[in-house]
PDB file of C-alpha atoms in Angstrom:
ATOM      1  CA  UNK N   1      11.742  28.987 -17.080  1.00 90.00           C
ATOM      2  CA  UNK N   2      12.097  25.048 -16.933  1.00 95.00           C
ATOM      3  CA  UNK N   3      14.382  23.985 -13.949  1.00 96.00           C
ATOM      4  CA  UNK N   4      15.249  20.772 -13.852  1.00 97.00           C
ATOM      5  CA  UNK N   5      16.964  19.736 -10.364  1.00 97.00           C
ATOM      6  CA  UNK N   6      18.148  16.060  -9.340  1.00 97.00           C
ATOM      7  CA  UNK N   7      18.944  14.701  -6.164  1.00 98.00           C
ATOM      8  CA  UNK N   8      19.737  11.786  -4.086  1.00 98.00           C
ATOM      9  CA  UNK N   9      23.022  11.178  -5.020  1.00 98.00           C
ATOM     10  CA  UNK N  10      25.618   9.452  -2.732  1.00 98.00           C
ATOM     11  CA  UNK N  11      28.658   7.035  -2.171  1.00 98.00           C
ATOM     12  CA  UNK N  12      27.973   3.291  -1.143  1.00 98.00           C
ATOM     13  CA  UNK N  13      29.526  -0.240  -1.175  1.00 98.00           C
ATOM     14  CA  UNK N  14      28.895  -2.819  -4.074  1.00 98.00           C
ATOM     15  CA  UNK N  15      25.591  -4.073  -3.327  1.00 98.00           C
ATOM     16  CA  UNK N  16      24.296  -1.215  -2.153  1.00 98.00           C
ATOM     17  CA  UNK N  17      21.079   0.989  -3.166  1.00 98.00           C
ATOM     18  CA  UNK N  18      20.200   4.685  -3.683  1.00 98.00           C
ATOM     19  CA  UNK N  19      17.194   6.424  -5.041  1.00 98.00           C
ATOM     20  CA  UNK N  20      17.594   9.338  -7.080  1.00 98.00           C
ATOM     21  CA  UNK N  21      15.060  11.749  -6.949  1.00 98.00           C
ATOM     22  CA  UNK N  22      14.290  14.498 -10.069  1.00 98.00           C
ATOM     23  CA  UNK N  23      11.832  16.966  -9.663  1.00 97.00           C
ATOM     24  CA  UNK N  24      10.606  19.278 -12.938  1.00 96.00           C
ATOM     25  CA  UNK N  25       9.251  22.934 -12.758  1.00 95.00           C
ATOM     26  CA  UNK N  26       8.231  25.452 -15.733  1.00 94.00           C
ATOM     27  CA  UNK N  27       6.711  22.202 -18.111  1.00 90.00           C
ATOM     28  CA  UNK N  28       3.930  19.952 -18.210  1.00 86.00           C
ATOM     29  CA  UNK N  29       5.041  17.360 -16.333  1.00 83.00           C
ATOM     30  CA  UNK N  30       2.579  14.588 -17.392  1.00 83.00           C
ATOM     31  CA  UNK N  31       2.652  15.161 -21.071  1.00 85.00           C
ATOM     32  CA  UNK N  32       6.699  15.018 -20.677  1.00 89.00           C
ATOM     33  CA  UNK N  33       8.940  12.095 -21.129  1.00 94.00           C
ATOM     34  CA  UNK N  34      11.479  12.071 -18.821  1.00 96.00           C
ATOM     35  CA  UNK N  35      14.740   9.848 -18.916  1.00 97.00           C
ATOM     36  CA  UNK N  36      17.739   9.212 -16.898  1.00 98.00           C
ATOM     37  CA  UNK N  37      21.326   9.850 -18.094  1.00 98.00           C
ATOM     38  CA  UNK N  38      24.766   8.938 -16.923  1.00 98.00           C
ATOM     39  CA  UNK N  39      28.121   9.724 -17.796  1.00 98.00           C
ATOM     40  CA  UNK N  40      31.212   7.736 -16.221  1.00 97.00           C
ATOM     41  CA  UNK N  41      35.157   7.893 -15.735  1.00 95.00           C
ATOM     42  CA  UNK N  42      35.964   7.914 -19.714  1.00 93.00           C
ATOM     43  CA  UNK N  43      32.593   6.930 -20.952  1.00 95.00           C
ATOM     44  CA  UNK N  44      30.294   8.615 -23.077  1.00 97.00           C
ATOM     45  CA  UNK N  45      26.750  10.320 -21.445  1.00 97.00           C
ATOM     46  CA  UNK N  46      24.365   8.017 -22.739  1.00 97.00           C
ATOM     47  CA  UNK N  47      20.967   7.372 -21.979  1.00 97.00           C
ATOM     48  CA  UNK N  48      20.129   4.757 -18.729  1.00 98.00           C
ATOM     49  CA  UNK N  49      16.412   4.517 -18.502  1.00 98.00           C
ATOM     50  CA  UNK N  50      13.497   6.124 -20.086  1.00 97.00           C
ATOM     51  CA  UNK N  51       9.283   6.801 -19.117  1.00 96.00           C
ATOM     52  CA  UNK N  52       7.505   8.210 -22.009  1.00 93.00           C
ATOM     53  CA  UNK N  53       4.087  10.490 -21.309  1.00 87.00           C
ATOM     54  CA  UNK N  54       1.769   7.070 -21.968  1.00 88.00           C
ATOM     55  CA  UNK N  55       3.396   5.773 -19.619  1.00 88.00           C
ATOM     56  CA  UNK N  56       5.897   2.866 -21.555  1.00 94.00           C
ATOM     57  CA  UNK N  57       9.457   2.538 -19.734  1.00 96.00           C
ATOM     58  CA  UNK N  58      12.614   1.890 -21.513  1.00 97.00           C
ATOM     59  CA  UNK N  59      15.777   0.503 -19.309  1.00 97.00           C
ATOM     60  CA  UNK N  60      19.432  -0.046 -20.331  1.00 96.00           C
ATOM     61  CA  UNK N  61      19.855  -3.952 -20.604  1.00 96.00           C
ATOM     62  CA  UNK N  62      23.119  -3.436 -18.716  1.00 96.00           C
ATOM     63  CA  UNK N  63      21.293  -2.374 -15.369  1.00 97.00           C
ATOM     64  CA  UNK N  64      17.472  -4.140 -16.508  1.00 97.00           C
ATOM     65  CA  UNK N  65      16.719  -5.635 -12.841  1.00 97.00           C
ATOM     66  CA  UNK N  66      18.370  -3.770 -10.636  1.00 98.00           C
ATOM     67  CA  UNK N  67      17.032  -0.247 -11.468  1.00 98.00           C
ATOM     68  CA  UNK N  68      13.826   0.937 -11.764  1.00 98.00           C
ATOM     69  CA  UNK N  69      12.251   4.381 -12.990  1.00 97.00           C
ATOM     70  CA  UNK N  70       8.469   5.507 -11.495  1.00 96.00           C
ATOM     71  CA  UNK N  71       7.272   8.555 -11.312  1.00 94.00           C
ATOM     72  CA  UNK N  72       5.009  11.039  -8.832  1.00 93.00           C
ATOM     73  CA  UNK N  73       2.747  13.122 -11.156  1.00 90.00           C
ATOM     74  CA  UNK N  74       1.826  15.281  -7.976  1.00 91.00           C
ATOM     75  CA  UNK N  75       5.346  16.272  -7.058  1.00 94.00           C
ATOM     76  CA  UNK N  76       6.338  16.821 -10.645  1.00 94.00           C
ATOM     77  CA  UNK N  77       8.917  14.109  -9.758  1.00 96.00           C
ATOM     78  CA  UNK N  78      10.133  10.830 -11.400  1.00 96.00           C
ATOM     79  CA  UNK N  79      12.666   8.405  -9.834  1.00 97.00           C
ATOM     80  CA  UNK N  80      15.305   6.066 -10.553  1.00 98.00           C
ATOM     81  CA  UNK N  81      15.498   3.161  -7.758  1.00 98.00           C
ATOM     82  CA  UNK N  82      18.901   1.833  -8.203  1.00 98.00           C
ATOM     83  CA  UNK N  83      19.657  -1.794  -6.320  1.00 98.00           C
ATOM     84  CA  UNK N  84      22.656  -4.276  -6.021  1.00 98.00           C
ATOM     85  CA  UNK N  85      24.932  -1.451  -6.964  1.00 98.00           C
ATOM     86  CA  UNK N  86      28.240  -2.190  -8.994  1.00 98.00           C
ATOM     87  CA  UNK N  87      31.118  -0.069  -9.590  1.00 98.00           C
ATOM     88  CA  UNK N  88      30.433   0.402 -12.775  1.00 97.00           C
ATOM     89  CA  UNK N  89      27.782   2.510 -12.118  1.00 98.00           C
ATOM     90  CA  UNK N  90      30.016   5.117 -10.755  1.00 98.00           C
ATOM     91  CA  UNK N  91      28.719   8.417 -13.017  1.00 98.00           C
ATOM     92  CA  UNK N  92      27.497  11.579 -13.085  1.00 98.00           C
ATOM     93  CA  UNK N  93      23.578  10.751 -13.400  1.00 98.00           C
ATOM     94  CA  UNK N  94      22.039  13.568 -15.289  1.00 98.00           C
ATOM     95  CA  UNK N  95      17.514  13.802 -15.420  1.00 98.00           C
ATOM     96  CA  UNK N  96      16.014  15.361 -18.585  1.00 97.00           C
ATOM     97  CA  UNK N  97      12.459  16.680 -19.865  1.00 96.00           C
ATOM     98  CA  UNK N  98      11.465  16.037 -23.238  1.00 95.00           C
ATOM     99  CA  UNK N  99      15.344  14.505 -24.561  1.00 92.00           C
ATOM    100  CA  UNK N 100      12.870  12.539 -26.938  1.00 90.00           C
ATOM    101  CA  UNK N 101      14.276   9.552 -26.316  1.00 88.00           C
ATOM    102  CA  UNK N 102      17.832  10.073 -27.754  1.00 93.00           C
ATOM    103  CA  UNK N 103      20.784   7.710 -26.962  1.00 95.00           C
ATOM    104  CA  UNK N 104      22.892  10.957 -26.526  1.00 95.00           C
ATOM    105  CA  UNK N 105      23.276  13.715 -23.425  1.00 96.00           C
ATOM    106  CA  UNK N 106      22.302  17.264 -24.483  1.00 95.00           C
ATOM    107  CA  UNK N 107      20.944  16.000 -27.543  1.00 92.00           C
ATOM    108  CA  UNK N 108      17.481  18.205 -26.841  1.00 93.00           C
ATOM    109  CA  UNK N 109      15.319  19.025 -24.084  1.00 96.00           C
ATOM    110  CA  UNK N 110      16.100  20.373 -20.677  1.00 97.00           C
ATOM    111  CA  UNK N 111      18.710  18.830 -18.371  1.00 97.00           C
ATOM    112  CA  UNK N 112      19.765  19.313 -14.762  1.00 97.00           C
ATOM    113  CA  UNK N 113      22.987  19.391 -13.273  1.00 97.00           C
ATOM    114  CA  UNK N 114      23.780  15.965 -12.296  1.00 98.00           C
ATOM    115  CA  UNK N 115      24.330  14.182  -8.991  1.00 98.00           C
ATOM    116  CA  UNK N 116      27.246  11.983  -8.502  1.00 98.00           C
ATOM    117  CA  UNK N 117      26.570   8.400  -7.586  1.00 98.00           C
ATOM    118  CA  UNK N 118      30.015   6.663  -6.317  1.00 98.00           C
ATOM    119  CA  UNK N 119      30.065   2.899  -5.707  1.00 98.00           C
ATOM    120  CA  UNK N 120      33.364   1.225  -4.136  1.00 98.00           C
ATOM    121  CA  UNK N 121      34.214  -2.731  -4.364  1.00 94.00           C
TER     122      UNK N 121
END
């Protein structure tokens, strides 16, 4: 069974930073891509950042300098380092294995939960 759980999730002023943390189970984690999703307050769930299995990164041009995705092949874990916060990151962040890439949540692959990130003005 692939279990996908993400964490690190939280509520902070503009400005502020938060790491989210997503770690994999039941898939190979280094022959995986593995992408970050989000879905705000009457927006779509779209795709935020993206690290392929060789290793190329793709980031959202909307948050491209202020977030950053790396990954822990030991822990079966990959990250998304999120700095100088702005309310309109407020969303549900969502981690998936194997989404191939897609623009769109749920698309394929397998998908966790979601942990809420809140950021007030």
């Amino acid at each position: 069974e692939v279990q996908v759980v993400e964490s690190g999730g939280g509520s902070v002023q503009a400005g502020g930073s938060l790491r989210l943390s997503c770690t994999v189970s039941g898939l190979t984690f280094d022959a995986s891509d593995m992408g970050w999703y989000r879905q705000g307050p009457g927006n779509e769930c779209r795709l935020v950042s993206l690290i392929s299995s060789d290793g190329s990164t793709y980031i959202k041009d909307s948050v491209e300098g202020r977030f950053t995705i790396s990954q822990d092949n030991a822990k079966n874990t990959v990250y998304l380092q999120m700095n100088s916060l702005k309310p309109e990151d407020t969303a549900l962040y969502y981690c998936a294995a194997d989404s191939g890439g897609s623009w769109y949540c749920r698309h394929k692959g397998y998908w966790g939960q979601g942990t809420q990130v809140t950021v007030s003005s």
